[in-house]
Coordinates of C-alpha atoms in Angstrom, one line a residue:
X1 CA 90.2 -9.7 -8.4
X2 CA 93.6 -9.8 -10.6
X3 CA 94.6 -6.5 -9.1
X4 CA 93.9 -7.6 -5.3
X5 CA 96.0 -10.3 -6.1
X6 CA 99.0 -8.2 -7.8
X7 CA 99.0 -5.9 -4.8
X8 CA 99.2 -8.9 -2.7
X9 CA 102.1 -10.4 -4.3
X10 CA 104.1 -7.4 -5.6
X11 CA 103.0 -4.9 -3.5
X12 CA 102.4 -2.5 -6.2
X13 CA 99.3 0.0 -6.4
X14 CA 97.8 0.7 -9.8
X15 CA 95.9 4.1 -10.1
X16 CA 92.5 3.6 -11.0
X17 CA 89.6 6.2 -11.7
X18 CA 87.4 6.5 -8.4
X19 CA 84.3 5.9 -8.8
X20 CA 81.9 8.8 -7.5
X21 CA 80.7 8.8 -4.0
X22 CA 76.9 7.8 -3.7
X23 CA 74.8 10.2 -1.6
X24 CA 73.9 8.3 1.5
X25 CA 70.7 6.9 2.0
X26 CA 68.7 8.6 4.3
X27 CA 67.7 6.7 7.4
X28 CA 64.6 5.1 7.6
X29 CA 62.6 3.9 10.6
X30 CA 61.6 0.4 11.4
X31 CA 57.7 1.2 10.5
X32 CA 58.9 2.6 6.7
X33 CA 61.0 -0.5 6.3
X34 CA 57.9 -2.4 7.3
X35 CA 56.0 -0.6 5.3
X36 CA 58.0 -1.1 2.0
X37 CA 58.5 -4.5 2.6
X38 CA 54.4 -4.9 2.8
X39 CA 54.3 -3.0 -0.2
X40 CA 56.6 -5.1 -2.1
X41 CA 55.0 -8.1 -0.9
X42 CA 51.6 -6.8 -2.6
X43 CA 53.1 -6.1 -5.7
X44 CA 54.4 -9.6 -6.0
X45 CA 51.4 -11.3 -4.8
X46 CA 47.9 -10.6 -7.0
X47 CA 45.2 -9.9 -5.0
X48 CA 41.9 -11.7 -5.4
X49 CA 39.6 -9.3 -3.3
X50 CA 36.8 -7.4 -5.7
X51 CA 37.0 -3.5 -4.9
X52 CA 34.1 -1.1 -5.9
X53 CA 35.9 2.0 -7.0
X54 CA 34.1 4.7 -5.5
X55 CA 32.7 7.4 -7.9
X56 CA 35.0 10.3 -8.4
X57 CA 34.4 13.4 -6.0
X58 CA 32.4 15.7 -7.7
X59 CA 33.6 19.0 -8.7
X60 CA 30.9 21.8 -8.1
X61 CA 32.1 23.7 -10.9
X62 CA 31.8 20.8 -13.4
X63 CA 28.6 20.3 -16.2
X64 CA 26.8 17.4 -14.7
X65 CA 26.0 16.2 -18.6
X66 CA 29.6 15.7 -18.6
X67 CA 29.5 13.2 -15.7
X68 CA 25.9 12.1 -17.6
X69 CA 27.6 11.3 -21.0
X70 CA 30.2 9.1 -18.9
X71 CA 27.7 6.6 -18.0
X72 CA 27.2 5.9 -22.2
X73 CA 23.7 5.6 -22.3
X74 CA 23.1 6.3 -26.4
X75 CA 20.9 9.4 -25.5
X76 CA 20.7 12.8 -26.2
X77 CA 21.9 14.6 -23.2
X78 CA 20.4 17.6 -24.0
X79 CA 16.8 16.5 -23.8
X80 CA 17.0 15.4 -20.2
X81 CA 17.2 17.2 -16.7
X82 CA 19.8 16.1 -14.6
X83 CA 19.8 17.2 -11.0
X84 CA 23.2 16.8 -9.3
X85 CA 23.7 15.5 -6.0
X86 CA 23.7 19.1 -4.1
X87 CA 20.5 20.0 -5.9
X88 CA 18.3 17.1 -4.0
X89 CA 17.5 15.4 -0.8
X90 CA 18.0 11.6 -2.0
X91 CA 20.6 10.0 0.1
X92 CA 21.5 6.2 0.0
X93 CA 21.0 6.0 3.9
X94 CA 17.2 6.3 3.0
X95 CA 17.4 3.6 0.3
X96 CA 17.0 -0.1 1.1
X97 CA 20.6 -1.9 1.4
X98 CA 19.0 -4.6 -0.7
X99 CA 18.0 -2.3 -3.8
X100 CA 21.6 -0.8 -3.2
X101 CA 23.0 -4.4 -3.4
X102 CA 21.0 -4.7 -6.8
X103 CA 22.5 -1.5 -8.2
X104 CA 25.8 -2.2 -7.4
X105 CA 26.1 -5.8 -8.9
X106 CA 24.2 -4.6 -11.9
X107 CA 26.7 -1.8 -12.8
X108 CA 29.5 -4.1 -11.5
X109 CA 28.5 -6.6 -14.1
X110 CA 28.6 -3.6 -16.9
X111 CA 25.0 -3.1 -17.2
X112 CA 23.3 0.5 -16.4
X113 CA 21.0 0.7 -13.7
X114 CA 18.4 3.0 -11.9
X115 CA 16.0 3.5 -9.1
X116 CA 12.8 4.5 -10.3
X117 CA 9.3 4.9 -10.0
X118 CA 7.4 5.3 -6.7
X119 CA 10.5 5.0 -4.4
X120 CA 12.4 8.1 -6.2
X121 CA 9.2 10.1 -6.0
X122 CA 8.8 9.4 -2.2
X123 CA 12.1 10.1 -1.4
X124 CA 12.1 13.2 -3.1
X125 CA 8.8 14.0 -1.2
X126 CA 10.5 13.4 2.4
X127 CA 8.8 9.8 2.8
X128 CA 10.5 6.6 3.2
X129 CA 9.1 3.9 0.6
X130 CA 8.3 0.2 1.5
X131 CA 9.1 -0.4 -2.2
X132 CA 11.9 0.0 -4.3
X133 CA 12.0 -0.5 -8.2
X134 CA 14.9 -0.9 -10.3
X135 CA 15.0 -0.3 -14.2
X136 CA 18.0 -1.6 -16.0
X137 CA 19.5 -2.7 -19.6
X138 CA 20.0 -6.1 -18.7
X139 CA 17.4 -8.3 -20.0
X140 CA 15.4 -10.5 -17.5
X141 CA 17.3 -13.7 -18.3
X142 CA 20.5 -11.6 -17.7
X143 CA 19.4 -10.6 -14.4
X144 CA 18.1 -14.1 -13.2
X145 CA 21.8 -15.4 -14.5
X146 CA 23.2 -12.5 -12.1
X147 CA 20.9 -13.1 -9.1
X148 CA 20.5 -16.7 -7.5
X149 CA 17.8 -15.5 -5.4
X150 CA 15.6 -14.4 -8.6
X151 CA 12.8 -15.5 -10.4
X152 CA 11.3 -14.3 -13.9
X153 CA 7.4 -13.6 -13.8
X154 CA 4.5 -12.3 -15.7
X155 CA 3.4 -12.8 -19.1
X156 CA 1.9 -9.4 -20.4
X157 CA 5.5 -7.5 -19.3
X158 CA 8.3 -10.0 -17.9
X159 CA 9.8 -8.4 -14.3
X160 CA 12.3 -10.3 -12.3
X161 CA 11.8 -10.4 -8.5
X162 CA 15.0 -10.2 -6.5
X163 CA 14.4 -11.6 -2.9
X164 CA 16.3 -10.8 0.5
X165 CA 14.1 -12.5 3.0
X166 CA 10.9 -11.2 3.1
X167 CA 11.8 -8.2 1.1
X168 CA 11.5 -8.4 -2.9
X169 CA 13.4 -6.0 -5.2
X170 CA 11.3 -5.5 -8.6
X171 CA 13.9 -5.2 -11.4
X172 CA 12.4 -4.1 -14.8
X173 CA 14.1 -3.9 -18.4
X174 CA 14.3 -0.7 -20.3
X175 CA 10.9 -0.8 -22.5
X176 CA 10.7 0.6 -26.0
X177 CA 7.8 2.2 -28.1
X178 CA 6.8 0.0 -30.8
X179 CA 4.3 -0.8 -33.4
X180 CA 1.5 -3.5 -33.0
X181 CA 2.3 -6.6 -34.2
X182 CA -0.3 -8.8 -33.6
X183 CA -4.0 -7.7 -32.9
X184 CA -6.5 -10.1 -31.1
X185 CA -10.2 -9.5 -31.3
X186 CA -12.5 -9.5 -28.2
X187 CA -13.4 -13.1 -27.3
X188 CA -10.6 -14.5 -29.6
X189 CA -8.1 -17.3 -28.0
X190 CA -4.6 -15.9 -27.0
X191 CA -2.9 -19.0 -27.1
X192 CA -1.2 -18.0 -30.3
X193 CA 0.3 -14.6 -28.7
X194 CA 2.0 -17.2 -25.9
X195 CA 5.6 -16.3 -27.5
X196 CA 5.0 -13.3 -28.7
X197 CA 7.2 -9.8 -27.6
X198 CA 4.4 -7.8 -28.9
X199 CA 0.6 -8.0 -29.0
X200 CA -2.8 -5.8 -28.2
X201 CA -6.6 -6.4 -28.2
X202 CA -8.7 -4.7 -30.6
X203 CA -9.8 -2.2 -27.9
X204 CA -6.1 -0.9 -27.7
X205 CA -5.1 -2.8 -24.2
X206 CA -1.8 -4.2 -24.1
X207 CA -1.5 -7.9 -24.3
X208 CA 2.4 -8.5 -24.5
X209 CA 5.0 -5.7 -23.9
X210 CA 8.6 -7.2 -24.1
X211 CA 10.2 -5.0 -26.8
X212 CA 13.2 -3.5 -25.3
X213 CA 15.0 0.2 -25.3
X214 CA 17.1 2.6 -23.8
X215 CA 16.3 4.5 -20.7
X216 CA 15.2 7.7 -22.3
X217 CA 12.4 4.9 -24.4
X218 CA 11.5 3.8 -20.9
X219 CA 10.7 6.8 -19.6
X220 CA 8.3 7.8 -21.9
X221 CA 6.5 4.4 -21.6
X222 CA 5.8 4.8 -17.7
X223 CA 2.3 5.9 -16.9
X224 CA 2.6 9.1 -14.9
X225 CA 5.4 11.7 -15.0
X226 CA 5.8 11.6 -11.0
X227 CA 6.7 8.1 -11.5
X228 CA 9.2 8.4 -14.3
X229 CA 12.2 9.7 -12.4
X230 CA 15.6 7.8 -12.3
X231 CA 18.2 7.9 -9.6
X232 CA 21.6 6.7 -10.1
X233 CA 24.5 5.5 -7.8
X234 CA 27.0 7.1 -10.4
X235 CA 27.2 10.4 -9.5
X236 CA 24.5 10.4 -7.5
X237 CA 22.4 12.3 -10.1
X238 CA 18.3 12.6 -10.5
X239 CA 17.6 12.1 -14.4
X240 CA 14.1 13.4 -15.4
X241 CA 13.0 12.9 -19.0
X242 CA 9.2 13.8 -18.7
X243 CA 9.2 17.0 -16.5
X244 CA 8.4 14.8 -13.3
X245 CA 10.0 17.4 -11.4
X246 CA 7.5 20.5 -11.8
X247 CA 4.6 18.0 -11.5
X248 CA 6.1 17.1 -8.2
X249 CA 6.4 20.8 -7.3
X250 CA 2.8 21.6 -8.7
X251 CA 1.5 18.3 -6.7
X252 CA -0.1 17.1 -10.0
X253 CA -0.7 13.6 -11.5
X254 CA -0.2 13.9 -15.3
X255 CA -0.6 11.1 -17.5
X256 CA 2.5 10.7 -20.1
X257 CA 1.3 10.9 -23.7
X258 CA -2.0 10.7 -24.7
X259 CA -4.1 9.8 -21.9
X260 CA -7.2 7.9 -23.8
X261 CA -4.4 6.1 -25.0
X262 CA -3.0 5.2 -22.3
X263 CA -5.9 4.2 -20.4
X264 CA -7.0 2.0 -23.3
X265 CA -3.5 0.2 -23.3
X266 CA -3.8 -0.7 -19.4
X267 CA -7.4 0.5 -17.8
X268 CA -5.8 -0.3 -14.5
X269 CA -3.9 3.3 -14.8
X270 CA -7.5 4.7 -13.8
X271 CA -7.2 3.4 -10.4
X272 CA -3.6 4.2 -10.0
X273 CA -4.4 7.7 -11.0
X274 CA -6.9 7.8 -8.2
X275 CA -4.5 5.6 -5.8
X276 CA -1.9 8.2 -6.1
X277 CA -4.1 11.3 -5.9
X278 CA -5.5 10.1 -2.5
X279 CA -2.4 9.0 -1.0
X280 CA -0.1 12.0 -1.8
X281 CA -3.4 14.4 -1.7
X282 CA -2.3 15.3 -5.2
X283 CA -4.5 17.3 -7.9
X284 CA -5.2 15.0 -11.2
X285 CA -4.3 17.1 -14.3
X286 CA -7.4 18.2 -16.3
X287 CA -6.5 16.4 -19.4
X288 CA -5.6 13.3 -17.1
X289 CA -9.0 13.5 -15.3
X290 CA -11.4 14.0 -18.2
X291 CA -11.3 10.8 -20.1
X292 CA -12.0 8.3 -16.7
X293 CA -15.5 8.6 -16.2
X294 CA -16.0 7.7 -20.2
X295 CA -13.5 5.1 -19.8
X296 CA -14.1 3.5 -16.5
X297 CA -16.2 0.8 -18.2
X298 CA -12.8 -0.7 -19.1
X299 CA -12.3 -2.1 -16.1
X300 CA -14.9 -5.0 -17.0
X301 CA -11.9 -6.0 -19.3
X302 CA -9.5 -6.8 -16.4
X303 CA -9.1 -9.9 -14.6
X304 CA -10.9 -10.0 -11.5
X305 CA -7.6 -11.3 -9.6
X306 CA -6.1 -8.3 -10.4
X307 CA -8.5 -6.0 -9.6
X308 CA -8.6 -7.7 -6.2
X309 CA -5.0 -7.1 -6.1
X310 CA -5.5 -3.2 -7.1
X311 CA -8.4 -2.6 -4.5
X312 CA -6.3 -3.8 -1.8
X313 CA -3.8 -1.4 -2.8
X314 CA -6.4 1.4 -2.7
X315 CA -7.4 0.9 0.4
X316 CA -4.1 0.0 2.5
X317 CA -2.3 3.3 1.2
X318 CA -2.7 4.8 4.1
X319 CA -5.6 7.1 2.8
X320 CA -8.8 4.6 2.6
X321 CA -11.3 6.9 3.5
X322 CA -10.3 9.5 0.9
X323 CA -9.6 6.9 -1.8
X324 CA -13.4 5.7 -1.6
X325 CA -14.6 9.2 -1.9
X326 CA -12.9 9.5 -5.2
X327 CA -13.9 6.1 -6.5
X328 CA -17.5 7.2 -5.9
X329 CA -16.5 10.7 -7.6
X330 CA -15.4 9.2 -11.0
X331 CA -18.0 6.2 -10.7
X332 CA -15.2 3.8 -10.2
X333 CA -16.5 2.1 -7.6
X334 CA -19.7 1.0 -9.3
X335 CA -17.3 -1.6 -11.4
X336 CA -15.7 -3.0 -8.3
X337 CA -18.2 -2.8 -5.7
X338 CA -21.6 -2.8 -7.5
X339 CA -23.7 -4.8 -4.9
X340 CA -22.3 -2.0 -2.3
X341 CA -23.0 0.8 -4.2
X342 CA -26.8 -0.2 -4.8
X343 CA -27.3 0.3 -1.1
X344 CA -25.7 3.2 -0.4
X345 CA -28.3 5.7 -1.2
X346 CA -28.4 7.7 2.3
X347 CA -25.1 8.4 3.9
X348 CA -26.8 8.7 7.3
X349 CA -27.7 4.9 7.4
X350 CA -25.8 2.8 9.8
X351 CA -24.8 0.6 6.8
X352 CA -23.0 3.5 5.4
X353 CA -22.0 5.5 8.4
X354 CA -20.3 1.6 9.5
X355 CA -18.5 1.8 5.7
X356 CA -17.0 5.0 6.3
X357 CA -15.7 4.4 9.9
X358 CA -14.1 0.8 9.2
X359 CA -12.2 2.9 6.0
X360 CA -11.2 5.6 8.9
X361 CA -10.1 2.7 11.3
X362 CA -7.9 1.1 8.9
X363 CA -6.4 4.5 8.3
X364 CA -5.8 5.0 12.0
X365 CA -4.3 1.5 12.3
X366 CA -1.9 1.9 9.0
X367 CA -1.0 5.1 11.0
X368 CA 0.1 3.1 14.1
X369 CA 2.2 0.6 12.7
X370 CA -0.7 -2.2 12.9
X371 CA -1.5 -4.6 10.4
X372 CA -5.0 -4.7 8.6
X373 CA -6.7 -7.8 6.8
X374 CA -8.8 -7.5 3.5
X375 CA -11.4 -9.9 5.1
X376 CA -12.0 -7.1 7.7
X377 CA -12.1 -4.4 4.7
X378 CA -14.6 -6.7 2.6
X379 CA -16.5 -7.7 5.5
X380 CA -17.3 -4.0 5.9
X381 CA -17.9 -3.3 2.1
X382 CA -20.3 -6.1 2.0
X383 CA -22.1 -5.4 5.0
X384 CA -24.9 -3.2 3.6
X385 CA -25.8 -5.9 0.9
X386 CA -25.9 -8.3 3.7
X387 CA -28.2 -6.6 5.4
X388 CA -30.2 -5.9 2.3
X389 CA -30.5 -9.3 1.6
X390 CA -31.4 -10.3 5.2
X391 CA -34.4 -7.8 5.2
X392 CA -35.5 -9.2 1.6
X393 CA -35.7 -12.8 3.3
X394 CA -37.2 -12.4 6.5
X395 CA -38.1 -8.5 7.1
X396 CA -36.7 -6.8 10.3
X397 CA -36.3 -9.7 12.2
X398 CA -33.3 -11.1 13.9
X399 CA -31.9 -13.8 11.7
X400 CA -31.1 -17.3 12.6
X401 CA -27.5 -18.5 11.6
X402 CA -28.9 -20.5 9.0
X403 CA -30.6 -17.5 7.4
X404 CA -27.3 -15.4 8.0
X405 CA -25.0 -18.1 6.3
X406 CA -27.3 -18.5 3.4
X407 CA -27.6 -14.7 2.5
X408 CA -23.7 -14.2 3.1
X409 CA -22.9 -16.9 0.3
X410 CA -25.5 -15.2 -2.2
X411 CA -23.8 -11.5 -1.4
X412 CA -20.1 -13.2 -1.9
X413 CA -21.2 -14.6 -4.9
X414 CA -22.6 -11.6 -6.5
X415 CA -19.3 -9.7 -5.4
X416 CA -17.1 -12.4 -7.0
X417 CA -18.5 -11.3 -10.5
X418 CA -16.5 -7.9 -9.7
X419 CA -13.1 -8.9 -8.0
X420 CA -11.7 -12.3 -6.7
X421 CA -11.8 -12.6 -3.2
X422 CA -9.4 -15.6 -1.9
X423 CA -11.3 -18.2 0.0
X424 CA -8.9 -18.1 3.0
X425 CA -10.7 -14.3 3.5
X426 CA -13.9 -15.0 2.5
X427 CA -13.8 -17.6 5.1
X428 CA -12.7 -14.9 7.7
X429 CA -15.4 -12.6 6.4
X430 CA -18.1 -15.6 7.1
X431 CA -16.9 -16.1 10.8
X432 CA -17.1 -12.1 11.6
X433 CA -20.6 -12.0 10.2
X434 CA -21.8 -15.1 12.3
X435 CA -20.2 -13.8 15.3
X436 CA -22.3 -10.9 15.4
X437 CA -25.1 -13.4 16.4
X438 CA -22.9 -15.1 18.7
X439 CA -21.8 -12.3 20.6
X440 CA -25.2 -11.8 21.6
X441 CA -24.7 -13.4 25.3
X442 CA -27.5 -16.0 26.5
X443 CA -25.7 -18.4 28.9
X444 CA -22.2 -19.6 29.8
X445 CA -21.6 -21.8 27.0
X446 CA -22.6 -19.0 24.1
X447 CA -20.5 -16.5 25.8
X448 CA -17.6 -19.1 26.3
X449 CA -18.0 -20.5 22.2
X450 CA -17.6 -16.5 21.2
X451 CA -14.9 -15.4 23.6
X452 CA -12.4 -18.4 22.6
X453 CA -13.2 -17.9 19.2
X454 CA -10.3 -17.1 17.0
X455 CA -12.1 -14.3 15.2
X456 CA -13.1 -13.0 18.4
X457 CA -11.0 -9.9 18.2
X458 CA -12.0 -9.0 14.8
X459 CA -15.5 -9.6 15.4
X460 CA -15.5 -7.5 18.3
X461 CA -14.2 -5.0 16.7
X462 CA -16.6 -4.8 14.0
X463 CA -19.5 -4.9 16.9
X464 CA -18.0 -1.7 18.3
X465 CA -18.2 0.0 14.8
X466 CA -21.8 -1.2 14.1
X467 CA -22.6 0.7 17.4
X468 CA -20.6 3.4 16.8
X469 CA -22.4 4.2 13.3
X470 CA -26.0 4.0 15.1
X471 CA -27.1 0.6 15.4
X472 CA -28.9 -0.3 18.6
X473 CA -27.8 -3.0 20.0
X474 CA -28.5 -2.6 23.5
X475 CA -25.3 -2.0 25.1
X476 CA -23.8 -5.3 23.7
X477 CA -20.4 -3.5 23.2
X478 CA -20.0 -2.3 26.4
X479 CA -21.0 -5.5 27.9
X480 CA -18.0 -7.3 26.0
X481 CA -15.7 -4.4 26.8
X482 CA -16.1 -4.5 30.5
X483 CA -15.9 -8.5 30.4
X484 CA -12.4 -8.2 28.5
X485 CA -11.2 -5.9 31.7
X486 CA -12.5 -7.8 34.7
X487 CA -11.0 -10.6 36.8
X488 CA -12.4 -14.3 36.5
X489 CA -14.6 -14.0 39.1
X490 CA -16.5 -10.9 38.1
X491 CA -16.7 -12.6 34.5
X492 CA -18.6 -15.3 36.1
X493 CA -21.0 -13.2 37.9
X494 CA -21.7 -11.3 34.8
X495 CA -22.2 -14.3 32.8
X496 CA -24.9 -15.7 35.8
X497 CA -26.8 -12.2 35.8
X498 CA -27.8 -13.3 32.2
X499 CA -30.1 -15.8 33.1
X500 CA -33.0 -13.7 35.2
X501 CA -33.8 -15.1 38.5
X502 CA -30.7 -17.5 38.8
X503 CA -28.5 -16.8 42.0
X504 CA -24.7 -16.0 41.6
X505 CA -23.1 -19.3 41.2
X506 CA -21.0 -20.3 44.5
X507 CA -17.4 -21.0 43.8
X508 CA -16.7 -24.5 44.8
X509 CA -13.9 -25.7 47.0
X510 CA -11.3 -28.2 46.3
X511 CA -12.3 -31.0 49.1
X512 CA -9.5 -31.1 51.5
X513 CA -7.3 -34.4 51.6
X514 CA -8.0 -36.3 54.9
X515 CA -5.5 -36.3 57.3
X516 CA -3.4 -39.5 57.9
X517 CA -3.7 -41.6 61.5
X518 CA -0.2 -40.9 61.9

């Protein structure tokens, strides 16, 4: 400023060192300036939007164990088989979006989480699992705090159900092997173990199992090798701790650990081995198979309610007919359906054939995407003892409704000693059986009562199975089939023909309204 003033007043010019010229800035387009301005604004203004960082793209030359070490699982990496993404067929598009939500939220919260069990197994086999289970190092209480749509269930082993609409994602915490802390004698009260983390019965059955560990310990605590495979969305790897992948290739069901000890810990594993073998068309490994017939009596210690749930799973896996054959082969059916097995002496009897056809019909309905009800299955399973009870009561005569109801009650009460059956299903079973008598058309009233009954369709299907099994019903199934296919006038004609010598009923015409004088 002083130099400028000097120049103006005196006209003198001082020599000053010239400032080196700066290189001219390159010309920027409007788009470049706008993007730069937006970038500056974003740097100044903090972003509150959460963004999940995508896993780094895999370098095919890298060792997958290095990726595993990054997960910090606190395990011996050398003792696990790691299958990288490019060597397996599991894709996230085949996994339930709800299961992926649970996996991502657990990972984002700092926990370890893996898809595990039947979901991984079925995906590897090219199937489409209905259920997805997740295993994590988060405790049940931590999972519940993370998901508002969840609840902790179970006493023997706590698990968390995360509900998305009608879909339930089951989340379990890594379990660990532990020594027996408390042993409960048979018949002893179990109230004192209510809040314990570990307890066994004197026979070896697990009563409480809430001791937590890491993923490697959890793998050996699972039942079968094909159910102990873990899939992670971090680098999309599969982890195998117990050689489950070779057993899938060989199509074998193999118990983890000593089979006899594991069956004693939970006798329901006998039913699971049979169910998996039937569902997957796998064989049962010889050491896993050997103790089954000797230990099947342990099923008597399982609650009847739990056995009902397991039997429903057995017959709704799409292979009900093969499952029942395996249950008979290993003598397991005697501890689930003893009244029925006592009546199945000859496979050529109509009652035995009806049961086989009902199981086959169940498989066909499931293959077509149709629903099945346990009531229909149990109606077929208990049909042989029901017929035996009726014959013992009145011989080969046609039973009255009262006789059938009395025998049905006795048969159901006997079955309840082995498996529980909810009342809504026993009521439906009774209706299906009673309609077998009502479906014998005698007059208009009997036809209308049967045809408008809410269980008519189930009873009609049961009637067709009876005919197909060889029962002589004088074409009753054909009559009802035709009755449903014809129009109302033909139905009236069919009903009128039931009473011999009665002329067909004339259709009444509505009287005409008299014309007015106008």
